[in-house]
Amino acid sequence: METKAPFWLILSLLVVIVNSCNKENIHPPDLLGYWSCIESSEIQGSHGYNVFIDQYGSELDKIIIDNFYNQGYGNKVIAVLQNGKLLIEEQTVNGLTYSGSGEVLSRKKINLDYTVVSDTLQDHLTAKYEHQ
């Protein structure tokens, strides 16, 4: 009697190994530095600017994005990094409330999708970051 279990077991292990080798393990220190941002806004259209990403203190799962929404350096948004995903929990900085999420595609590329709300506006945006 012939068994097929070893074949399927080997195939399953091979798939797991290939998938784990293809996925980068990204941590906040891998993202530090200046990034160019191309942002597409429902209100302002598409435009570019730079941001600076830094680690959030000693917390290993958080980053700070400085100059978020092109509001000037010193205007910082905190994002949580987990399993290659970014979460911008609702937070208010200088009268603008931000929330959203994104994905770290590599150490050189990040995609974000977020909203910005104030008393006078509600904007939905997508952004593509590239490490400089």
CSV table of N, CA and C in Angstrom, one decimal:
chain,number,residue,atom,x,y,z
A,1,MET,N,0.8,-1.2,0.0
A,1,MET,CA,0.0,0.0,0.0
A,1,MET,C,0.9,1.2,0.0
A,2,GLU,N,0.6,2.1,-0.9
A,2,GLU,CA,1.4,3.3,-1.1
A,2,GLU,C,0.8,4.5,-0.3
A,3,THR,N,1.6,5.3,0.4
A,3,THR,CA,1.1,6.4,1.1
A,3,THR,C,1.5,7.7,0.4
A,4,LYS,N,0.6,8.7,0.5
A,4,LYS,CA,0.9,10.0,-0.1
A,4,LYS,C,1.2,11.1,0.9
A,5,ALA,N,1.1,10.7,2.1
A,5,ALA,CA,1.4,11.7,3.2
A,5,ALA,C,2.7,12.3,3.1
A,6,PRO,N,3.8,11.6,2.9
A,6,PRO,CA,5.1,12.2,2.9
A,6,PRO,C,5.2,13.2,1.8
A,7,PHE,N,4.6,13.0,0.6
A,7,PHE,CA,4.7,13.9,-0.5
A,7,PHE,C,4.0,15.2,-0.1
A,8,TRP,N,2.8,15.2,0.5
A,8,TRP,CA,2.1,16.4,0.9
A,8,TRP,C,2.8,17.1,2.0
A,9,LEU,N,3.4,16.3,2.9
A,9,LEU,CA,4.1,16.9,4.0
A,9,LEU,C,5.3,17.7,3.5
A,10,ILE,N,6.0,17.1,2.6
A,10,ILE,CA,7.2,17.8,2.0
A,10,ILE,C,6.8,19.0,1.2
A,11,LEU,N,5.7,18.9,0.4
A,11,LEU,CA,5.2,20.0,-0.4
A,11,LEU,C,4.8,21.2,0.6
A,12,SER,N,4.1,20.9,1.6
A,12,SER,CA,3.7,21.9,2.6
A,12,SER,C,4.8,22.6,3.2
A,13,LEU,N,5.8,21.8,3.6
A,13,LEU,CA,7.0,22.4,4.2
A,13,LEU,C,7.8,23.3,3.3
A,14,LEU,N,7.8,22.9,2.0
A,14,LEU,CA,8.5,23.7,1.0
A,14,LEU,C,7.8,25.0,0.8
A,15,VAL,N,6.5,25.0,0.8
A,15,VAL,CA,5.7,26.3,0.6
A,15,VAL,C,5.9,27.2,1.8
A,16,VAL,N,6.0,26.7,3.0
A,16,VAL,CA,6.2,27.5,4.2
A,16,VAL,C,7.6,28.1,4.1
A,17,ILE,N,8.6,27.3,3.8
A,17,ILE,CA,10.0,27.8,3.7
A,17,ILE,C,10.1,28.9,2.6
A,18,VAL,N,9.5,28.7,1.5
A,18,VAL,CA,9.6,29.7,0.4
A,18,VAL,C,8.9,31.0,0.8
A,19,ASN,N,7.7,30.9,1.4
A,19,ASN,CA,7.0,32.1,1.9
A,19,ASN,C,7.8,32.8,3.0
A,20,SER,N,8.4,32.1,3.9
A,20,SER,CA,9.1,32.8,5.0
A,20,SER,C,10.4,33.5,4.5
A,21,CYS,N,11.0,32.9,3.4
A,21,CYS,CA,12.2,33.5,2.9
A,21,CYS,C,11.9,34.8,2.1
A,22,ASN,N,10.7,34.9,1.5
A,22,ASN,CA,10.3,36.0,0.7
A,22,ASN,C,9.9,37.2,1.5
A,23,LYS,N,9.5,37.1,2.8
A,23,LYS,CA,9.0,38.1,3.6
A,23,LYS,C,10.1,38.8,4.4
A,24,GLU,N,10.2,40.1,4.3
A,24,GLU,CA,11.2,40.8,5.1
A,24,GLU,C,10.7,40.9,6.5
A,25,ASN,N,11.6,40.8,7.5
A,25,ASN,CA,11.2,41.1,8.8
A,25,ASN,C,11.7,42.5,9.2
A,26,ILE,N,10.7,43.4,9.2
A,26,ILE,CA,11.0,44.8,9.3
A,26,ILE,C,10.7,45.3,10.8
A,27,HIS,N,11.6,46.1,11.3
A,27,HIS,CA,11.5,46.6,12.6
A,27,HIS,C,11.7,48.2,12.5
A,28,PRO,N,11.2,48.9,13.5
A,28,PRO,CA,11.3,50.4,13.4
A,28,PRO,C,12.7,50.9,13.1
A,29,PRO,N,13.8,50.3,13.6
A,29,PRO,CA,15.2,50.9,13.2
A,29,PRO,C,15.5,50.7,11.7
A,30,ASP,N,14.8,49.8,11.1
A,30,ASP,CA,15.0,49.6,9.6
A,30,ASP,C,14.4,50.8,8.8
A,31,LEU,N,13.5,51.6,9.4
A,31,LEU,CA,12.8,52.6,8.7
A,31,LEU,C,13.3,54.0,9.0
A,32,LEU,N,14.3,54.2,9.8
A,32,LEU,CA,14.7,55.5,10.3
A,32,LEU,C,15.3,56.3,9.1
A,33,GLY,N,15.0,57.6,9.1
A,33,GLY,CA,15.6,58.5,8.1
A,33,GLY,C,14.6,59.2,7.3
A,34,TYR,N,15.0,59.9,6.3
A,34,TYR,CA,14.2,60.7,5.4
A,34,TYR,C,13.5,59.9,4.4
A,35,TRP,N,12.3,60.2,4.1
A,35,TRP,CA,11.5,59.5,3.0
A,35,TRP,C,10.9,60.5,2.2
A,36,SER,N,10.8,60.3,0.9
A,36,SER,CA,10.0,61.1,0.0
A,36,SER,C,8.6,60.6,-0.1
A,37,CYS,N,7.6,61.5,-0.1
A,37,CYS,CA,6.2,61.1,0.0
A,37,CYS,C,5.5,61.7,-1.2
A,38,ILE,N,4.8,60.8,-1.9
A,38,ILE,CA,3.8,61.3,-2.9
A,38,ILE,C,2.4,61.0,-2.4
A,39,GLU,N,1.7,62.1,-2.1
A,39,GLU,CA,0.4,62.0,-1.4
A,39,GLU,C,-0.7,62.4,-2.4
A,40,SER,N,-1.7,61.6,-2.4
A,40,SER,CA,-2.9,61.9,-3.2
A,40,SER,C,-4.1,62.2,-2.3
A,41,SER,N,-4.6,63.4,-2.4
A,41,SER,CA,-5.6,63.9,-1.5
A,41,SER,C,-6.9,64.2,-2.3
A,42,GLU,N,-8.0,63.9,-1.6
A,42,GLU,CA,-9.3,64.2,-2.3
A,42,GLU,C,-9.5,65.7,-2.4
A,43,ILE,N,-8.9,66.5,-1.5
A,43,ILE,CA,-9.0,67.9,-1.5
A,43,ILE,C,-7.9,68.6,-2.3
A,44,GLN,N,-6.6,68.2,-2.1
A,44,GLN,CA,-5.5,68.9,-2.6
A,44,GLN,C,-4.9,68.3,-3.9
A,45,GLY,N,-5.4,67.1,-4.3
A,45,GLY,CA,-4.8,66.4,-5.5
A,45,GLY,C,-3.5,65.7,-5.1
A,46,SER,N,-2.7,65.6,-6.0
A,46,SER,CA,-1.4,64.8,-5.8
A,46,SER,C,-0.3,65.8,-5.6
A,47,HIS,N,0.6,65.6,-4.6
A,47,HIS,CA,1.8,66.5,-4.4
A,47,HIS,C,2.8,65.7,-3.7
A,48,GLY,N,4.0,66.2,-3.7
A,48,GLY,CA,5.1,65.5,-3.0
A,48,GLY,C,5.8,66.4,-1.9
A,49,TYR,N,6.4,65.7,-1.0
A,49,TYR,CA,7.1,66.4,0.1
A,49,TYR,C,7.9,65.3,0.8
A,50,ASN,N,8.7,65.7,1.8
A,50,ASN,CA,9.5,64.8,2.6
A,50,ASN,C,9.0,64.6,4.0
A,51,VAL,N,9.3,63.4,4.6
A,51,VAL,CA,9.0,63.2,6.0
A,51,VAL,C,10.2,62.6,6.6
A,52,PHE,N,10.3,62.6,7.9
A,52,PHE,CA,11.4,61.9,8.6
A,52,PHE,C,10.7,60.9,9.6
A,53,ILE,N,11.2,59.7,9.5
A,53,ILE,CA,10.7,58.6,10.4
A,53,ILE,C,11.8,58.3,11.4
A,54,ASP,N,11.3,58.3,12.7
A,54,ASP,CA,12.1,58.0,13.8
A,54,ASP,C,11.5,57.0,14.7
A,55,GLN,N,12.2,56.3,15.6
A,55,GLN,CA,11.7,55.4,16.5
A,55,GLN,C,11.0,56.1,17.6
A,56,TYR,N,9.9,55.6,18.2
A,56,TYR,CA,9.2,56.2,19.3
A,56,TYR,C,9.8,55.8,20.6
A,57,GLY,N,10.8,56.6,21.1
A,57,GLY,CA,11.4,56.3,22.3
A,57,GLY,C,12.0,54.9,22.3
A,58,SER,N,11.8,54.1,23.4
A,58,SER,CA,12.3,52.8,23.5
A,58,SER,C,11.3,51.7,23.1
A,59,GLU,N,10.1,52.1,22.6
A,59,GLU,CA,9.1,51.2,22.2
A,59,GLU,C,9.5,50.6,20.9
A,60,LEU,N,9.6,49.3,20.8
A,60,LEU,CA,10.1,48.6,19.6
A,60,LEU,C,9.0,48.4,18.5
A,61,ASP,N,7.8,48.8,18.8
A,61,ASP,CA,6.8,48.6,17.8
A,61,ASP,C,6.1,49.9,17.3
A,62,LYS,N,6.8,51.0,17.6
A,62,LYS,CA,6.2,52.3,17.2
A,62,LYS,C,7.2,53.2,16.5
A,63,ILE,N,6.7,53.9,15.5
A,63,ILE,CA,7.5,54.9,14.9
A,63,ILE,C,6.8,56.3,14.9
A,64,ILE,N,7.6,57.3,14.7
A,64,ILE,CA,7.1,58.7,14.6
A,64,ILE,C,7.3,59.1,13.2
A,65,ILE,N,6.3,59.7,12.6
A,65,ILE,CA,6.4,60.3,11.2
A,65,ILE,C,6.3,61.8,11.4
A,66,ASP,N,7.4,62.4,11.1
A,66,ASP,CA,7.5,63.9,11.3
A,66,ASP,C,7.2,64.6,10.0
A,67,ASN,N,6.5,65.6,10.0
A,67,ASN,CA,6.0,66.4,8.8
A,67,ASN,C,4.8,65.6,8.1
A,68,PHE,N,4.1,64.8,8.9
A,68,PHE,CA,3.0,64.1,8.3
A,68,PHE,C,1.9,65.1,7.8
A,69,TYR,N,1.4,64.7,6.6
A,69,TYR,CA,0.4,65.6,5.9
A,69,TYR,C,1.0,66.9,5.5
A,70,ASN,N,2.3,67.0,5.4
A,70,ASN,CA,3.0,68.2,5.0
A,70,ASN,C,2.7,69.4,5.9
A,71,GLN,N,2.6,69.1,7.2
A,71,GLN,CA,2.2,70.2,8.2
A,71,GLN,C,3.4,70.8,8.8
A,72,GLY,N,4.6,70.5,8.3
A,72,GLY,CA,5.8,71.1,8.9
A,72,GLY,C,6.5,70.2,9.9
A,73,TYR,N,7.8,70.2,9.9
A,73,TYR,CA,8.6,69.4,10.9
A,73,TYR,C,8.2,69.9,12.3
A,74,GLY,N,8.1,68.9,13.2
A,74,GLY,CA,7.6,69.2,14.5
A,74,GLY,C,6.2,68.7,14.7
A,75,ASN,N,5.5,68.5,13.6
A,75,ASN,CA,4.1,67.9,13.6
A,75,ASN,C,4.3,66.4,13.4
A,76,LYS,N,4.1,65.7,14.4
A,76,LYS,CA,4.5,64.2,14.4
A,76,LYS,C,3.2,63.4,14.7
A,77,VAL,N,3.2,62.3,13.9
A,77,VAL,CA,2.1,61.3,14.1
A,77,VAL,C,2.8,60.0,14.5
A,78,ILE,N,2.2,59.3,15.4
A,78,ILE,CA,2.7,58.0,15.9
A,78,ILE,C,2.0,56.8,15.2
A,79,ALA,N,2.8,55.9,14.7
A,79,ALA,CA,2.2,54.7,14.0
A,79,ALA,C,2.8,53.4,14.7
A,80,VAL,N,1.9,52.4,14.8
A,80,VAL,CA,2.3,51.1,15.4
A,80,VAL,C,2.7,50.2,14.2
A,81,LEU,N,3.8,49.5,14.3
A,81,LEU,CA,4.3,48.6,13.3
A,81,LEU,C,4.2,47.2,13.9
A,82,GLN,N,3.4,46.4,13.1
A,82,GLN,CA,3.2,45.0,13.6
A,82,GLN,C,3.1,44.1,12.3
A,83,ASN,N,3.9,43.1,12.2
A,83,ASN,CA,3.9,42.2,11.1
A,83,ASN,C,3.8,42.9,9.7
A,84,GLY,N,4.6,43.9,9.5
A,84,GLY,CA,4.6,44.6,8.2
A,84,GLY,C,3.5,45.6,8.0
A,85,LYS,N,2.6,45.7,8.9
A,85,LYS,CA,1.4,46.6,8.8
A,85,LYS,C,1.6,47.8,9.7
A,86,LEU,N,1.2,49.0,9.3
A,86,LEU,CA,1.2,50.2,10.1
A,86,LEU,C,-0.2,50.6,10.5
A,87,LEU,N,-0.4,51.0,11.7
A,87,LEU,CA,-1.7,51.4,12.2
A,87,LEU,C,-1.5,52.8,12.8
A,88,ILE,N,-2.2,53.8,12.3
A,88,ILE,CA,-2.2,55.2,12.8
A,88,ILE,C,-3.5,55.3,13.6
A,89,GLU,N,-3.4,55.1,14.9
A,89,GLU,CA,-4.6,55.2,15.7
A,89,GLU,C,-5.0,56.6,15.8
A,90,GLU,N,-6.3,56.9,16.0
A,90,GLU,CA,-6.8,58.2,16.0
A,90,GLU,C,-6.0,59.1,17.0
A,91,GLN,N,-5.5,60.2,16.5
A,91,GLN,CA,-4.7,61.2,17.3
A,91,GLN,C,-4.8,62.6,16.7
A,92,THR,N,-4.8,63.6,17.6
A,92,THR,CA,-5.0,64.9,17.2
A,92,THR,C,-3.7,65.7,17.4
A,93,VAL,N,-3.2,66.3,16.3
A,93,VAL,CA,-2.0,67.1,16.4
A,93,VAL,C,-2.3,68.5,15.8
A,94,ASN,N,-2.2,69.6,16.6
A,94,ASN,CA,-2.4,70.9,16.1
A,94,ASN,C,-3.8,71.1,15.4
A,95,GLY,N,-4.8,70.5,16.0
A,95,GLY,CA,-6.2,70.7,15.5
A,95,GLY,C,-6.6,69.8,14.4
A,96,LEU,N,-5.7,68.9,13.9
A,96,LEU,CA,-6.1,68.0,12.9
A,96,LEU,C,-6.1,66.6,13.5
A,97,THR,N,-7.1,65.8,13.2
A,97,THR,CA,-7.2,64.4,13.7
A,97,THR,C,-6.9,63.5,12.6
A,98,TYR,N,-5.9,62.6,12.9
A,98,TYR,CA,-5.5,61.6,11.9
A,98,TYR,C,-5.8,60.2,12.3
A,99,SER,N,-6.1,59.3,11.3
A,99,SER,CA,-6.3,57.9,11.6
A,99,SER,C,-6.1,57.2,10.2
A,100,GLY,N,-5.6,56.0,10.3
A,100,GLY,CA,-5.4,55.2,9.1
A,100,GLY,C,-4.5,54.0,9.3
A,101,SER,N,-4.1,53.4,8.1
A,101,SER,CA,-3.3,52.2,8.2
A,101,SER,C,-2.5,52.2,6.9
A,102,GLY,N,-1.6,51.2,6.9
A,102,GLY,CA,-0.7,51.0,5.8
A,102,GLY,C,0.1,49.8,5.8
A,103,GLU,N,1.0,49.7,4.9
A,103,GLU,CA,1.8,48.5,4.8
A,103,GLU,C,3.3,48.8,4.5
A,104,VAL,N,4.2,48.2,5.2
A,104,VAL,CA,5.6,48.4,4.9
A,104,VAL,C,5.9,47.3,3.8
A,105,LEU,N,6.1,47.7,2.6
A,105,LEU,CA,6.4,46.7,1.5
A,105,LEU,C,7.8,46.2,1.5
A,106,SER,N,8.7,47.1,2.0
A,106,SER,CA,10.1,46.7,2.1
A,106,SER,C,10.8,47.8,3.0
A,107,ARG,N,12.1,47.7,3.1
A,107,ARG,CA,12.8,48.7,3.9
A,107,ARG,C,12.9,50.1,3.1
A,108,LYS,N,12.4,50.0,1.9
A,108,LYS,CA,12.5,51.2,1.0
A,108,LYS,C,11.1,51.7,0.6
A,109,LYS,N,10.0,51.0,0.8
A,109,LYS,CA,8.7,51.4,0.4
A,109,LYS,C,7.6,51.2,1.4
A,110,ILE,N,6.8,52.2,1.6
A,110,ILE,CA,5.6,52.2,2.5
A,110,ILE,C,4.4,52.7,1.8
A,111,ASN,N,3.2,52.1,1.9
A,111,ASN,CA,2.0,52.6,1.4
A,111,ASN,C,1.1,52.9,2.6
A,112,LEU,N,0.4,54.1,2.6
A,112,LEU,CA,-0.5,54.5,3.6
A,112,LEU,C,-1.8,54.9,3.0
A,113,ASP,N,-2.9,54.7,3.8
A,113,ASP,CA,-4.3,55.2,3.5
A,113,ASP,C,-4.8,55.8,4.8
A,114,TYR,N,-5.2,57.1,4.8
A,114,TYR,CA,-5.6,57.7,6.0
A,114,TYR,C,-6.6,58.8,5.8
A,115,THR,N,-7.2,59.3,6.9
A,115,THR,CA,-8.1,60.4,6.9
A,115,THR,C,-7.5,61.5,7.8
A,116,VAL,N,-7.9,62.7,7.4
A,116,VAL,CA,-7.5,63.9,8.2
A,116,VAL,C,-8.8,64.7,8.4
A,117,VAL,N,-9.2,65.0,9.7
A,117,VAL,CA,-10.4,65.7,10.0
A,117,VAL,C,-10.1,66.8,10.9
A,118,SER,N,-10.8,67.9,10.6
A,118,SER,CA,-10.8,69.1,11.6
A,118,SER,C,-12.3,69.6,11.6
A,119,ASP,N,-12.4,70.8,12.2
A,119,ASP,CA,-13.8,71.4,12.2
A,119,ASP,C,-14.2,71.8,10.8
A,120,THR,N,-13.2,72.1,9.9
A,120,THR,CA,-13.6,72.7,8.6
A,120,THR,C,-13.3,71.8,7.4
A,121,LEU,N,-12.7,70.6,7.7
A,121,LEU,CA,-12.3,69.7,6.5
A,121,LEU,C,-12.4,68.2,6.9
A,122,GLN,N,-12.6,67.4,5.9
A,122,GLN,CA,-12.4,66.0,6.0
A,122,GLN,C,-11.8,65.5,4.7
A,123,ASP,N,-10.6,65.0,4.8
A,123,ASP,CA,-9.8,64.6,3.7
A,123,ASP,C,-9.4,63.1,3.8
A,124,HIS,N,-9.5,62.4,2.7
A,124,HIS,CA,-9.1,61.0,2.6
A,124,HIS,C,-7.9,61.0,1.7
A,125,LEU,N,-6.8,60.3,2.1
A,125,LEU,CA,-5.6,60.3,1.3
A,125,LEU,C,-4.9,59.0,1.2
A,126,THR,N,-4.1,58.8,0.2
A,126,THR,CA,-3.2,57.7,0.0
A,126,THR,C,-1.8,58.3,-0.1
A,127,ALA,N,-0.8,57.6,0.3
A,127,ALA,CA,0.5,58.1,0.2
A,127,ALA,C,1.5,56.9,-0.1
A,128,LYS,N,2.5,57.2,-0.9
A,128,LYS,CA,3.5,56.3,-1.2
A,128,LYS,C,4.8,56.9,-0.7
A,129,TYR,N,5.5,56.2,0.2
A,129,TYR,CA,6.8,56.7,0.8
A,129,TYR,C,7.9,55.8,0.1
A,130,GLU,N,9.0,56.5,-0.2
A,130,GLU,CA,10.2,55.8,-0.7
A,130,GLU,C,11.4,56.4,0.1
A,131,HIS,N,12.2,55.4,0.7
A,131,HIS,CA,13.3,55.8,1.5
A,131,HIS,C,14.4,56.5,0.7
A,132,GLN,N,14.9,57.6,1.2
A,132,GLN,CA,15.9,58.4,0.4
A,132,GLN,C,17.3,57.8,0.7
